[in-house]
mmCIF file of C-alpha atoms in Angstrom:
data_model
loop_
_atom_site.group_PDB
_atom_site.id
_atom_site.type_symbol
_atom_site.label_atom_id
_atom_site.label_comp_id
_atom_site.label_asym_id
_atom_site.label_seq_id
_atom_site.Cartn_x
_atom_site.Cartn_y
_atom_site.Cartn_z
ATOM 1 C CA MET R 1 -10.111 2.294 85.515
ATOM 2 C CA THR R 2 -10.137 -1.465 86.130
ATOM 3 C CA ASP R 3 -7.354 -1.206 88.719
ATOM 4 C CA THR R 4 -9.189 1.608 90.481
ATOM 5 C CA LEU R 5 -12.412 -0.408 90.497
ATOM 6 C CA ALA R 6 -10.580 -3.485 91.784
ATOM 7 C CA GLY R 7 -9.191 -1.465 94.666
ATOM 8 C CA GLN R 8 -12.570 0.072 95.403
ATOM 9 C CA LEU R 9 -14.273 -3.332 95.479
ATOM 10 C CA THR R 10 -11.564 -4.993 97.538
ATOM 11 C CA SER R 11 -11.397 -2.326 100.236
ATOM 12 C CA ARG R 12 -15.175 -2.254 100.614
ATOM 13 C CA PHE R 13 -15.322 -6.068 100.702
ATOM 14 C CA TYR R 14 -12.721 -6.172 103.472
ATOM 15 C CA ARG R 15 -14.697 -3.593 105.430
ATOM 16 C CA TYR R 16 -17.903 -5.626 105.209
ATOM 17 C CA LEU R 17 -16.106 -8.835 106.137
ATOM 18 C CA ALA R 18 -14.964 -7.161 109.361
ATOM 19 C CA VAL R 19 -18.613 -7.138 110.492
ATOM 20 C CA THR R 20 -19.454 -10.637 111.725
ATOM 21 C CA SER R 21 -22.934 -11.605 110.483
ATOM 22 C CA GLN R 22 -23.191 -15.383 110.565
ATOM 23 C CA SER R 23 -26.728 -16.800 110.679
ATOM 24 C CA ASP R 24 -27.905 -19.501 113.095
ATOM 25 C CA ALA R 25 -30.237 -22.257 111.904
ATOM 26 C CA LYS R 26 -31.228 -23.123 115.478
ATOM 27 C CA SER R 27 -32.657 -19.660 116.108
ATOM 28 C CA THR R 28 -36.333 -18.938 115.479
ATOM 29 C CA THR R 29 -35.980 -15.148 115.292
ATOM 30 C CA LEU R 30 -35.579 -13.019 112.170
ATOM 31 C CA PRO R 31 -32.794 -12.190 111.907
ATOM 32 C CA SER R 32 -31.402 -15.262 113.582
ATOM 33 C CA THR R 33 -28.422 -13.408 115.057
ATOM 34 C CA PRO R 34 -28.059 -9.866 116.464
ATOM 35 C CA GLU R 35 -24.867 -9.290 114.474
ATOM 36 C CA GLN R 36 -26.928 -9.061 111.280
ATOM 37 C CA HIS R 37 -28.529 -5.893 112.667
ATOM 38 C CA ALA R 38 -25.077 -4.300 112.780
ATOM 39 C CA MET R 39 -24.473 -5.178 109.132
ATOM 40 C CA ALA R 40 -27.876 -3.814 108.156
ATOM 41 C CA ARG R 41 -27.301 -0.530 110.023
ATOM 42 C CA LEU R 42 -23.950 -0.088 108.292
ATOM 43 C CA LEU R 43 -25.533 -0.500 104.858
ATOM 44 C CA ALA R 44 -28.467 1.780 105.651
ATOM 45 C CA ASP R 45 -26.110 4.536 106.818
ATOM 46 C CA GLU R 46 -23.993 4.194 103.667
ATOM 47 C CA LEU R 47 -27.039 4.259 101.400
ATOM 48 C CA ARG R 48 -28.227 7.496 102.997
ATOM 49 C CA ALA R 49 -24.754 8.998 102.632
ATOM 50 C CA LEU R 50 -24.757 8.019 98.951
ATOM 51 C CA GLY R 51 -27.983 9.946 98.430
ATOM 52 C CA LEU R 52 -30.377 7.070 97.834
ATOM 53 C CA MET R 53 -34.042 7.664 98.571
ATOM 54 C CA GLU R 54 -36.594 5.735 100.631
ATOM 55 C CA VAL R 55 -33.933 4.040 102.753
ATOM 56 C CA VAL R 56 -35.764 1.702 105.120
ATOM 57 C CA ILE R 57 -34.271 -0.615 107.741
ATOM 58 C CA ASP R 58 -36.729 -2.740 109.691
ATOM 59 C CA GLU R 59 -36.752 -4.919 112.792
ATOM 60 C CA HIS R 60 -35.793 -7.938 110.674
ATOM 61 C CA ALA R 61 -32.498 -6.353 109.522
ATOM 62 C CA THR R 62 -33.827 -5.963 105.996
ATOM 63 C CA VAL R 63 -32.636 -2.837 104.197
ATOM 64 C CA THR R 64 -34.217 -1.411 101.047
ATOM 65 C CA ALA R 65 -33.509 1.791 99.128
ATOM 66 C CA VAL R 66 -34.151 3.410 95.757
ATOM 67 C CA LYS R 67 -31.655 5.044 93.420
ATOM 68 C CA LYS R 68 -33.781 7.385 91.357
ATOM 69 C CA GLY R 69 -33.251 7.294 87.620
ATOM 70 C CA ASN R 70 -33.516 9.840 84.843
ATOM 71 C CA ARG R 71 -35.424 7.616 82.409
ATOM 72 C CA PRO R 72 -39.048 7.635 83.635
ATOM 73 C CA GLN R 73 -40.188 5.229 80.914
ATOM 74 C CA ALA R 74 -37.567 2.618 81.807
ATOM 75 C CA PRO R 75 -38.559 -0.497 83.738
ATOM 76 C CA ARG R 76 -38.039 -0.368 87.479
ATOM 77 C CA ILE R 77 -35.358 -2.952 88.280
ATOM 78 C CA GLY R 78 -33.975 -4.455 91.463
ATOM 79 C CA PHE R 79 -30.946 -6.192 92.965
ATOM 80 C CA ILE R 80 -31.226 -8.385 96.046
ATOM 81 C CA THR R 81 -28.367 -9.855 98.083
ATOM 82 C CA HIS R 82 -28.108 -11.404 101.528
ATOM 83 C CA ILE R 83 -26.079 -10.112 104.451
ATOM 84 C CA ASP R 84 -25.565 -13.339 106.413
ATOM 85 C CA THR R 85 -22.633 -15.714 106.079
ATOM 86 C CA VAL R 86 -22.999 -19.455 106.554
ATOM 87 C CA ASP R 87 -22.277 -21.417 109.723
ATOM 88 C CA VAL R 88 -20.400 -24.613 108.802
ATOM 89 C CA GLY R 89 -18.646 -25.050 112.122
ATOM 90 C CA LEU R 90 -15.753 -22.710 111.308
ATOM 91 C CA SER R 91 -14.968 -19.408 112.988
ATOM 92 C CA PRO R 92 -17.599 -16.688 112.476
ATOM 93 C CA HIS R 93 -14.782 -14.116 112.310
ATOM 94 C CA ILE R 94 -13.289 -13.630 108.848
ATOM 95 C CA HIS R 95 -9.719 -12.487 108.283
ATOM 96 C CA PRO R 96 -9.317 -11.879 104.518
ATOM 97 C CA GLN R 97 -6.037 -11.724 102.642
ATOM 98 C CA THR R 98 -5.074 -11.107 99.023
ATOM 99 C CA LEU R 99 -2.494 -13.457 97.522
ATOM 100 C CA THR R 100 -1.081 -13.767 94.021
ATOM 101 C CA PHE R 101 -1.483 -17.281 92.659
ATOM 102 C CA SER R 102 1.647 -18.400 90.810
ATOM 103 C CA GLY R 103 0.442 -21.927 90.117
ATOM 104 C CA GLU R 104 1.922 -23.396 93.308
ATOM 105 C CA ASP R 105 0.283 -24.475 96.566
ATOM 106 C CA LEU R 106 -0.728 -21.544 98.770
ATOM 107 C CA CYS R 107 -0.215 -21.302 102.518
ATOM 108 C CA LEU R 108 -3.315 -19.621 103.949
ATOM 109 C CA ASN R 109 -2.239 -19.832 107.571
ATOM 110 C CA PRO R 110 1.420 -20.425 108.522
ATOM 111 C CA GLN R 111 0.648 -20.715 112.238
ATOM 112 C CA GLN R 112 -1.887 -23.498 111.726
ATOM 113 C CA GLN R 113 -0.272 -24.853 108.547
ATOM 114 C CA ILE R 114 -3.444 -24.544 106.486
ATOM 115 C CA TRP R 115 -2.593 -24.979 102.813
ATOM 116 C CA LEU R 116 -4.652 -24.826 99.649
ATOM 117 C CA ARG R 117 -3.209 -27.683 97.613
ATOM 118 C CA VAL R 118 -3.525 -27.251 93.864
ATOM 119 C CA ALA R 119 -3.835 -31.005 93.381
ATOM 120 C CA GLU R 120 -6.885 -31.006 95.668
ATOM 121 C CA HIS R 121 -8.348 -27.783 94.235
ATOM 122 C CA PRO R 122 -7.632 -27.735 90.489
ATOM 123 C CA GLU R 123 -10.450 -25.185 90.079
ATOM 124 C CA ILE R 124 -7.876 -22.519 90.966
ATOM 125 C CA LEU R 125 -5.621 -23.293 87.990
ATOM 126 C CA PRO R 126 -7.355 -20.957 85.474
ATOM 127 C CA TYR R 127 -6.446 -18.026 87.727
ATOM 128 C CA ARG R 128 -2.675 -18.356 87.544
ATOM 129 C CA GLY R 129 -1.054 -14.932 87.795
ATOM 130 C CA GLN R 130 -4.125 -13.283 89.320
ATOM 131 C CA GLN R 131 -4.652 -11.672 92.694
ATOM 132 C CA ILE R 132 -7.125 -13.733 94.686
ATOM 133 C CA ILE R 133 -8.868 -13.069 98.001
ATOM 134 C CA PHE R 134 -8.898 -15.877 100.604
ATOM 135 C CA SER R 135 -9.677 -16.193 104.296
ATOM 136 C CA ASP R 136 -6.924 -17.289 106.668
ATOM 137 C CA GLY R 137 -8.304 -20.835 106.560
ATOM 138 C CA THR R 138 -10.101 -20.640 109.911
ATOM 139 C CA SER R 139 -13.394 -19.474 108.366
ATOM 140 C CA VAL R 140 -15.260 -19.247 105.112
ATOM 141 C CA LEU R 141 -14.317 -16.206 103.053
ATOM 142 C CA GLY R 142 -17.845 -14.819 103.039
ATOM 143 C CA ALA R 143 -17.932 -13.966 99.350
ATOM 144 C CA ASP R 144 -21.273 -15.734 99.755
ATOM 145 C CA ASN R 145 -22.665 -13.188 99.848
ATOM 146 C CA LYS R 146 -20.712 -10.120 100.921
ATOM 147 C CA ALA R 147 -19.024 -10.017 97.521
ATOM 148 C CA ALA R 148 -22.482 -9.374 96.069
ATOM 149 C CA VAL R 149 -23.304 -6.808 98.758
ATOM 150 C CA THR R 150 -20.055 -5.084 97.787
ATOM 151 C CA VAL R 151 -20.931 -5.113 94.078
ATOM 152 C CA VAL R 152 -24.365 -3.589 94.662
ATOM 153 C CA MET R 153 -23.153 -0.931 97.107
ATOM 154 C CA THR R 154 -20.270 0.057 94.840
ATOM 155 C CA LEU R 155 -22.703 0.256 91.935
ATOM 156 C CA MET R 156 -24.921 2.590 93.957
ATOM 157 C CA GLU R 157 -21.891 4.819 94.572
ATOM 158 C CA ASN R 158 -20.552 4.838 91.008
ATOM 159 C CA LEU R 159 -23.565 4.591 88.680
ATOM 160 C CA SER R 160 -24.163 7.615 86.494
ATOM 161 C CA GLY R 161 -25.548 8.195 83.020
ATOM 162 C CA ASP R 162 -28.994 7.126 81.826
ATOM 163 C CA HIS R 163 -30.830 4.583 83.949
ATOM 164 C CA GLY R 164 -34.261 3.987 85.403
ATOM 165 C CA ASP R 165 -35.192 3.606 89.043
ATOM 166 C CA ILE R 166 -33.140 0.917 90.784
ATOM 167 C CA VAL R 167 -34.334 -0.692 94.006
ATOM 168 C CA VAL R 168 -31.841 -2.543 96.185
ATOM 169 C CA ALA R 169 -32.614 -4.993 98.974
ATOM 170 C CA PHE R 170 -30.295 -6.530 101.536
ATOM 171 C CA VAL R 171 -31.883 -9.371 103.490
ATOM 172 C CA PRO R 172 -30.857 -11.621 106.398
ATOM 173 C CA ASP R 173 -30.806 -15.386 106.848
ATOM 174 C CA GLU R 174 -30.598 -16.612 103.259
ATOM 175 C CA GLU R 175 -28.333 -19.422 104.387
ATOM 176 C CA ILE R 176 -30.990 -20.931 106.656
ATOM 177 C CA GLY R 177 -33.978 -21.163 104.325
ATOM 178 C CA LEU R 178 -34.217 -17.809 102.527
ATOM 179 C CA ARG R 179 -36.029 -16.421 105.574
ATOM 180 C CA GLY R 180 -35.324 -12.764 104.865
ATOM 181 C CA ALA R 181 -36.398 -12.898 101.217
ATOM 182 C CA LYS R 182 -39.575 -14.759 102.135
ATOM 183 C CA ALA R 183 -40.494 -11.977 104.563
ATOM 184 C CA LEU R 184 -39.750 -9.171 102.086
ATOM 185 C CA ASP R 185 -42.885 -7.240 101.095
ATOM 186 C CA LEU R 186 -42.711 -6.831 97.323
ATOM 187 C CA GLN R 187 -45.416 -4.184 97.173
ATOM 188 C CA SER R 188 -44.137 -1.735 99.753
ATOM 189 C CA ARG R 189 -40.406 -2.482 99.809
ATOM 190 C CA PHE R 190 -39.343 -4.112 96.523
ATOM 191 C CA ASN R 191 -41.876 -3.055 93.920
ATOM 192 C CA VAL R 192 -39.991 -3.704 90.667
ATOM 193 C CA ASP R 193 -40.708 -5.084 87.198
ATOM 194 C CA PHE R 194 -37.940 -7.662 87.473
ATOM 195 C CA ALA R 195 -34.801 -8.207 89.514
ATOM 196 C CA TRP R 196 -31.554 -10.110 89.886
ATOM 197 C CA THR R 197 -29.701 -11.841 92.651
ATOM 198 C CA ILE R 198 -25.908 -12.004 92.628
ATOM 199 C CA ASP R 199 -25.185 -15.158 94.550
ATOM 200 C CA CYS R 200 -23.456 -17.900 92.659
ATOM 201 C CA CYS R 201 -20.010 -18.948 91.717
ATOM 202 C CA GLU R 202 -17.416 -18.647 89.012
ATOM 203 C CA LEU R 203 -17.017 -16.082 86.251
ATOM 204 C CA GLY R 204 -19.870 -16.307 83.727
ATOM 205 C CA GLU R 205 -22.250 -18.458 85.741
ATOM 206 C CA VAL R 206 -25.952 -17.777 85.181
ATOM 207 C CA VAL R 207 -28.746 -19.434 87.120
ATOM 208 C CA TYR R 208 -32.408 -19.337 86.199
ATOM 209 C CA GLU R 209 -33.105 -22.917 87.170
ATOM 210 C CA ASN R 210 -32.684 -24.337 90.664
ATOM 211 C CA PHE R 211 -34.104 -27.041 92.893
ATOM 212 C CA ASN R 212 -37.630 -27.123 94.159
ATOM 213 C CA ALA R 213 -36.998 -27.756 97.850
ATOM 214 C CA ALA R 214 -38.930 -29.041 100.828
ATOM 215 C CA ALA R 215 -38.129 -30.207 104.350
ATOM 216 C CA ALA R 216 -39.641 -33.273 105.982
ATOM 217 C CA GLU R 217 -39.742 -34.295 109.627
ATOM 218 C CA ILE R 218 -40.839 -37.771 110.651
ATOM 219 C CA HIS R 219 -41.743 -38.427 114.288
ATOM 220 C CA PHE R 220 -41.663 -42.069 115.368
ATOM 221 C CA THR R 221 -43.253 -42.987 118.694
ATOM 222 C CA GLY R 222 -42.364 -46.404 120.082
ATOM 223 C CA VAL R 223 -43.458 -48.422 123.076
ATOM 224 C CA THR R 224 -41.087 -48.687 126.024
ATOM 225 C CA ALA R 225 -40.690 -51.843 128.060
ATOM 226 C CA HIS R 226 -38.009 -53.526 130.137
ATOM 227 C CA PRO R 227 -36.088 -55.884 127.862
ATOM 228 C CA MET R 228 -36.789 -58.794 130.295
ATOM 229 C CA SER R 229 -40.451 -58.570 129.321
ATOM 230 C CA GLY R 230 -40.138 -56.791 126.005
ATOM 231 C CA LYS R 231 -41.121 -59.595 123.662
ATOM 232 C CA GLY R 232 -44.241 -58.664 121.764
ATOM 233 C CA VAL R 233 -44.478 -55.349 123.611
ATOM 234 C CA LEU R 234 -41.409 -53.179 123.049
ATOM 235 C CA VAL R 235 -41.386 -51.062 119.882
ATOM 236 C CA ASN R 236 -37.988 -49.504 119.147
ATOM 237 C CA PRO R 237 -38.329 -46.082 117.463
ATOM 238 C CA LEU R 238 -34.723 -46.261 116.243
ATOM 239 C CA LEU R 239 -35.572 -49.407 114.284
ATOM 240 C CA MET R 240 -38.715 -47.720 112.971
ATOM 241 C CA ALA R 241 -36.547 -44.909 111.637
ATOM 242 C CA HIS R 242 -34.035 -47.422 110.236
ATOM 243 C CA ASP R 243 -36.795 -49.314 108.422
ATOM 244 C CA PHE R 244 -38.143 -46.018 107.083
ATOM 245 C CA ILE R 245 -34.791 -44.956 105.627
ATOM 246 C CA SER R 246 -34.181 -48.399 104.103
ATOM 247 C CA GLU R 247 -37.226 -47.976 101.823
ATOM 248 C CA PHE R 248 -35.431 -45.261 99.828
ATOM 249 C CA ASP R 249 -32.933 -45.662 97.007
ATOM 250 C CA ARG R 250 -29.387 -45.248 98.306
ATOM 251 C CA LEU R 251 -28.344 -43.919 94.893
ATOM 252 C CA GLU R 252 -30.825 -41.025 95.026
ATOM 253 C CA THR R 253 -28.834 -39.065 97.599
ATOM 254 C CA PRO R 254 -26.622 -35.964 97.277
ATOM 255 C CA GLU R 255 -23.419 -37.996 97.106
ATOM 256 C CA HIS R 256 -24.704 -40.024 94.138
ATOM 257 C CA THR R 257 -26.486 -37.384 92.039
ATOM 258 C CA GLU R 258 -25.545 -34.432 89.857
ATOM 259 C CA GLY R 259 -26.934 -32.053 87.254
ATOM 260 C CA ARG R 260 -30.729 -32.156 87.240
ATOM 261 C CA GLU R 261 -30.994 -35.343 89.279
ATOM 262 C CA GLY R 262 -33.038 -34.967 92.448
ATOM 263 C CA TYR R 263 -32.781 -36.712 95.795
ATOM 264 C CA ILE R 264 -34.073 -37.250 99.326
ATOM 265 C CA TRP R 265 -31.384 -36.614 101.930
ATOM 266 C CA PHE R 266 -31.830 -37.903 105.474
ATOM 267 C CA ASN R 267 -29.615 -35.540 107.402
ATOM 268 C CA ASP R 268 -30.549 -35.450 111.078
ATOM 269 C CA MET R 269 -31.969 -37.748 113.754
ATOM 270 C CA GLN R 270 -32.596 -37.348 117.487
ATOM 271 C CA ALA R 271 -33.689 -40.546 119.212
ATOM 272 C CA ASN R 272 -34.132 -42.385 122.494
ATOM 273 C CA ALA R 273 -36.022 -45.447 123.691
ATOM 274 C CA SER R 274 -39.351 -43.638 123.489
ATOM 275 C CA GLU R 275 -39.248 -41.615 120.271
ATOM 276 C CA ALA R 276 -37.162 -40.655 117.270
ATOM 277 C CA ARG R 277 -37.261 -37.553 115.085
ATOM 278 C CA LEU R 278 -35.834 -37.899 111.610
ATOM 279 C CA LYS R 279 -35.286 -34.974 109.223
ATOM 280 C CA ALA R 280 -34.932 -35.042 105.456
ATOM 281 C CA SER R 281 -34.396 -32.607 102.597
ATOM 282 C CA ILE R 282 -36.367 -33.152 99.380
ATOM 283 C CA ARG R 283 -34.922 -31.750 96.157
ATOM 284 C CA ASP R 284 -35.899 -31.934 92.480
ATOM 285 C CA PHE R 285 -35.917 -29.654 89.457
ATOM 286 C CA ASP R 286 -39.043 -31.184 87.938
ATOM 287 C CA LEU R 287 -42.304 -30.347 89.707
ATOM 288 C CA ASN R 288 -43.890 -33.739 88.981
ATOM 289 C CA ALA R 289 -40.842 -35.611 90.290
ATOM 290 C CA PHE R 290 -40.781 -33.278 93.302
ATOM 291 C CA ALA R 291 -44.389 -34.160 94.080
ATOM 292 C CA ALA R 292 -43.635 -37.867 93.596
ATOM 293 C CA ARG R 293 -40.850 -37.720 96.186
ATOM 294 C CA LYS R 294 -43.237 -36.173 98.707
ATOM 295 C CA GLN R 295 -45.793 -38.869 97.944
ATOM 296 C CA LYS R 296 -43.157 -41.557 98.452
ATOM 297 C CA LEU R 297 -42.441 -40.194 101.942
ATOM 298 C CA GLN R 298 -46.145 -40.273 102.753
ATOM 299 C CA ALA R 299 -46.533 -43.820 101.428
ATOM 300 C CA VAL R 300 -43.560 -45.099 103.415
ATOM 301 C CA ALA R 301 -44.861 -43.399 106.565
ATOM 302 C CA GLN R 302 -48.108 -45.327 106.174
ATOM 303 C CA GLN R 303 -46.182 -48.532 105.496
ATOM 304 C CA ILE R 304 -44.064 -48.232 108.652
ATOM 305 C CA ALA R 305 -47.114 -47.308 110.729
ATOM 306 C CA ALA R 306 -48.787 -50.506 109.542
ATOM 307 C CA ARG R 307 -45.678 -52.537 110.348
ATOM 308 C CA TYR R 308 -45.644 -51.205 113.931
ATOM 309 C CA PRO R 309 -49.344 -50.936 114.839
ATOM 310 C CA THR R 310 -48.763 -50.127 118.519
ATOM 311 C CA GLY R 311 -46.370 -47.327 117.634
ATOM 312 C CA SER R 312 -47.078 -44.249 115.517
ATOM 313 C CA VAL R 313 -45.552 -42.338 112.629
ATOM 314 C CA ASP R 314 -46.273 -38.652 112.039
ATOM 315 C CA LEU R 315 -44.946 -36.924 108.914
ATOM 316 C CA THR R 316 -44.851 -33.188 108.194
ATOM 317 C CA ILE R 317 -43.584 -31.684 104.928
ATOM 318 C CA SER R 318 -43.044 -27.977 104.343
ATOM 319 C CA ASP R 319 -41.898 -26.308 101.146
ATOM 320 C CA THR R 320 -38.648 -24.340 101.455
ATOM 321 C CA TYR R 321 -38.230 -22.703 98.040
ATOM 322 C CA SER R 322 -39.118 -23.304 94.400
ATOM 323 C CA ASN R 323 -37.450 -23.367 91.009
ATOM 324 C CA ILE R 324 -36.849 -19.902 89.537
ATOM 325 C CA SER R 325 -37.835 -21.275 86.130
ATOM 326 C CA ASN R 326 -41.364 -21.924 87.427
ATOM 327 C CA ALA R 327 -41.867 -18.137 87.231
ATOM 328 C CA ILE R 328 -40.693 -17.708 83.622
ATOM 329 C CA GLY R 329 -43.586 -16.627 81.443
ATOM 330 C CA ASP R 330 -43.809 -14.350 78.443
ATOM 331 C CA ASP R 331 -41.647 -11.655 80.055
ATOM 332 C CA ARG R 332 -38.075 -13.003 79.939
ATOM 333 C CA ARG R 333 -36.303 -9.648 80.188
ATOM 334 C CA ALA R 334 -34.497 -10.475 83.417
ATOM 335 C CA VAL R 335 -32.991 -13.602 81.869
ATOM 336 C CA ASP R 336 -32.351 -12.252 78.384
ATOM 337 C CA LEU R 337 -30.615 -9.101 79.618
ATOM 338 C CA ILE R 338 -28.037 -11.150 81.515
ATOM 339 C CA PHE R 339 -26.946 -12.856 78.306
ATOM 340 C CA GLU R 340 -26.890 -9.533 76.466
ATOM 341 C CA ALA R 341 -24.691 -8.046 79.187
ATOM 342 C CA LEU R 342 -22.311 -11.015 79.116
ATOM 343 C CA LYS R 343 -22.017 -10.782 75.335
ATOM 344 C CA ALA R 344 -21.279 -7.065 75.484
ATOM 345 C CA LEU R 345 -18.533 -7.709 78.044
ATOM 346 C CA GLU R 346 -17.170 -10.722 76.132
ATOM 347 C CA ILE R 347 -17.820 -13.111 79.026
ATOM 348 C CA ASP R 348 -18.673 -16.690 78.119
ATOM 349 C CA PRO R 349 -21.947 -17.679 79.813
ATOM 350 C CA LYS R 350 -22.009 -20.831 81.929
ATOM 351 C CA VAL R 351 -25.631 -21.769 82.481
ATOM 352 C CA ILE R 352 -26.012 -24.193 85.362
ATOM 353 C CA PRO R 353 -28.973 -25.814 87.078
ATOM 354 C CA MET R 354 -28.223 -24.746 90.650
ATOM 355 C CA ARG R 355 -28.378 -27.634 93.085
ATOM 356 C CA GLY R 356 -29.510 -25.280 95.815
ATOM 357 C CA GLY R 357 -31.492 -22.074 96.156
ATOM 358 C CA THR R 358 -31.055 -18.321 96.251
ATOM 359 C CA ASP R 359 -33.159 -15.412 97.439
ATOM 360 C CA GLY R 360 -34.294 -15.199 93.832
ATOM 361 C CA ALA R 361 -36.077 -18.523 94.253
ATOM 362 C CA ALA R 362 -38.162 -17.048 97.094
ATOM 363 C CA LEU R 363 -39.031 -13.970 95.028
ATOM 364 C CA SER R 364 -39.778 -15.995 91.901
ATOM 365 C CA ALA R 365 -42.242 -18.023 93.969
ATOM 366 C CA LYS R 366 -44.034 -14.692 94.540
ATOM 367 C CA SER R 367 -44.159 -14.252 90.723
ATOM 368 C CA LEU R 368 -41.218 -11.828 90.576
ATOM 369 C CA LEU R 369 -38.779 -13.410 88.120
ATOM 370 C CA THR R 370 -35.353 -13.077 89.749
ATOM 371 C CA PRO R 371 -32.509 -14.956 88.033
ATOM 372 C CA ASN R 372 -29.002 -15.050 89.394
ATOM 373 C CA PHE R 373 -25.495 -14.330 88.152
ATOM 374 C CA PHE R 374 -21.968 -14.795 89.395
ATOM 375 C CA THR R 375 -19.871 -13.102 92.069
ATOM 376 C CA GLY R 376 -16.775 -14.842 90.703
ATOM 377 C CA ALA R 377 -16.045 -16.870 93.841
ATOM 378 C CA HIS R 378 -15.366 -20.601 94.186
ATOM 379 C CA ASN R 379 -15.802 -23.163 96.979
ATOM 380 C CA PHE R 380 -18.657 -21.532 98.852
ATOM 381 C CA HIS R 381 -19.184 -22.868 102.414
ATOM 382 C CA SER R 382 -15.553 -23.956 102.629
ATOM 383 C CA LYS R 383 -12.409 -22.657 104.314
ATOM 384 C CA PHE R 384 -10.908 -22.842 100.821
ATOM 385 C CA GLU R 385 -13.406 -20.368 99.380
ATOM 386 C CA PHE R 386 -11.639 -17.880 97.116
ATOM 387 C CA LEU R 387 -12.473 -14.872 94.954
ATOM 388 C CA PRO R 388 -10.267 -13.875 92.002
ATOM 389 C CA ILE R 389 -10.269 -10.095 91.859
ATOM 390 C CA PRO R 390 -10.617 -9.864 88.042
ATOM 391 C CA SER R 391 -13.791 -12.007 88.294
ATOM 392 C CA PHE R 392 -15.044 -9.738 91.095
ATOM 393 C CA VAL R 393 -14.602 -6.767 88.766
ATOM 394 C CA LYS R 394 -16.489 -8.572 85.988
ATOM 395 C CA SER R 395 -19.410 -9.208 88.355
ATOM 396 C CA TYR R 396 -19.612 -5.478 88.998
ATOM 397 C CA GLN R 397 -19.413 -4.714 85.274
ATOM 398 C CA VAL R 398 -22.292 -7.080 84.529
ATOM 399 C CA ALA R 399 -24.462 -5.403 87.181
ATOM 400 C CA GLU R 400 -23.615 -1.975 85.772
ATOM 401 C CA LYS R 401 -24.321 -3.078 82.195
ATOM 402 C CA LEU R 402 -27.703 -4.464 83.226
ATOM 403 C CA CYS R 403 -28.742 -1.053 84.539
ATOM 404 C CA TYR R 404 -27.953 0.619 81.233
ATOM 405 C CA LEU R 405 -29.441 -2.138 79.074
ATOM 406 C CA ALA R 406 -32.675 -2.176 81.076
ATOM 407 C CA ALA R 407 -33.075 1.593 80.589
ATOM 408 C CA ARG R 408 -32.299 1.475 76.890
#
């Protein structure tokens, strides 16, 4: 049965990877790329063929459907996954391959001599002797998140026995700010008691705590003048931005923090002699510390404005997503059932505070508790992303077990 399931998952995963669906952060449309419509249409057609009810595909490439249950008193549960793959400057076209890892370095692409070196990626060592899915090294693998799409679709095909109603949602543009999940109408499209995302890493990982996140943009306006007569007149917006950045702790940045430590990350600037636009990401697990970081940005903006009175500093801050744990109240079923499923399947749980966000963070902000569990993949957003097939199977088995436990 496990071998059959592994083959079923792998072939479906390959088929979904053949549909390019990379998102584009520079786009202002939803979805951000037309290719995501093709992925959404494929899923909607398959869901109809599988006999699901209330299959809806909208103009935003969001697909929802309901698998009717036979336990009317059971809670109504949901699974949400995203259909876009990330743009990190690699090819948008994914060419998957399955290799057996013997413990030695693996050549992913003989033509371009792209190798996964074990010394550089020791995270692969626990999977010696296993079949593992990789890209050809020219792209990400796309297990983030088409492995999860595969798990949910295969579950919709295979699930039998006693279960309640199950609602599934496939949304675009998670990789560029959870845009699809934020636009999802919970009342008309995803009306469930609780739900899960499947969008994190290695076997056993469970996430019900993630960053609170916000984005800041600081606009510096200087004063232009010819340098021959610039003394006392010229205000350089690049130096304004430099002075702004220098007011923040260099050790509270992504490259110097881990675990539950937060940061402010200055990650983009466009500038000329007249103006500069600086962008920053604000991250913290603790709501009070999150608010304090925003206040620090505001205080420094005022400080720089005072230092350059003939220039100006304009700051805007917008929240991106929030910590899933903010939504945990008296009803912890979504969290507790994950641990019960892992125990039943003899999988050791690895609870991590996710230094990022998932679609579940957007739904939890709407008061729908939506924790997250593993796909089994490693090295998301990298050309060395890989997915051990036995872990892929375990992800499916957890999703299946959750359906039965919820209906119990």
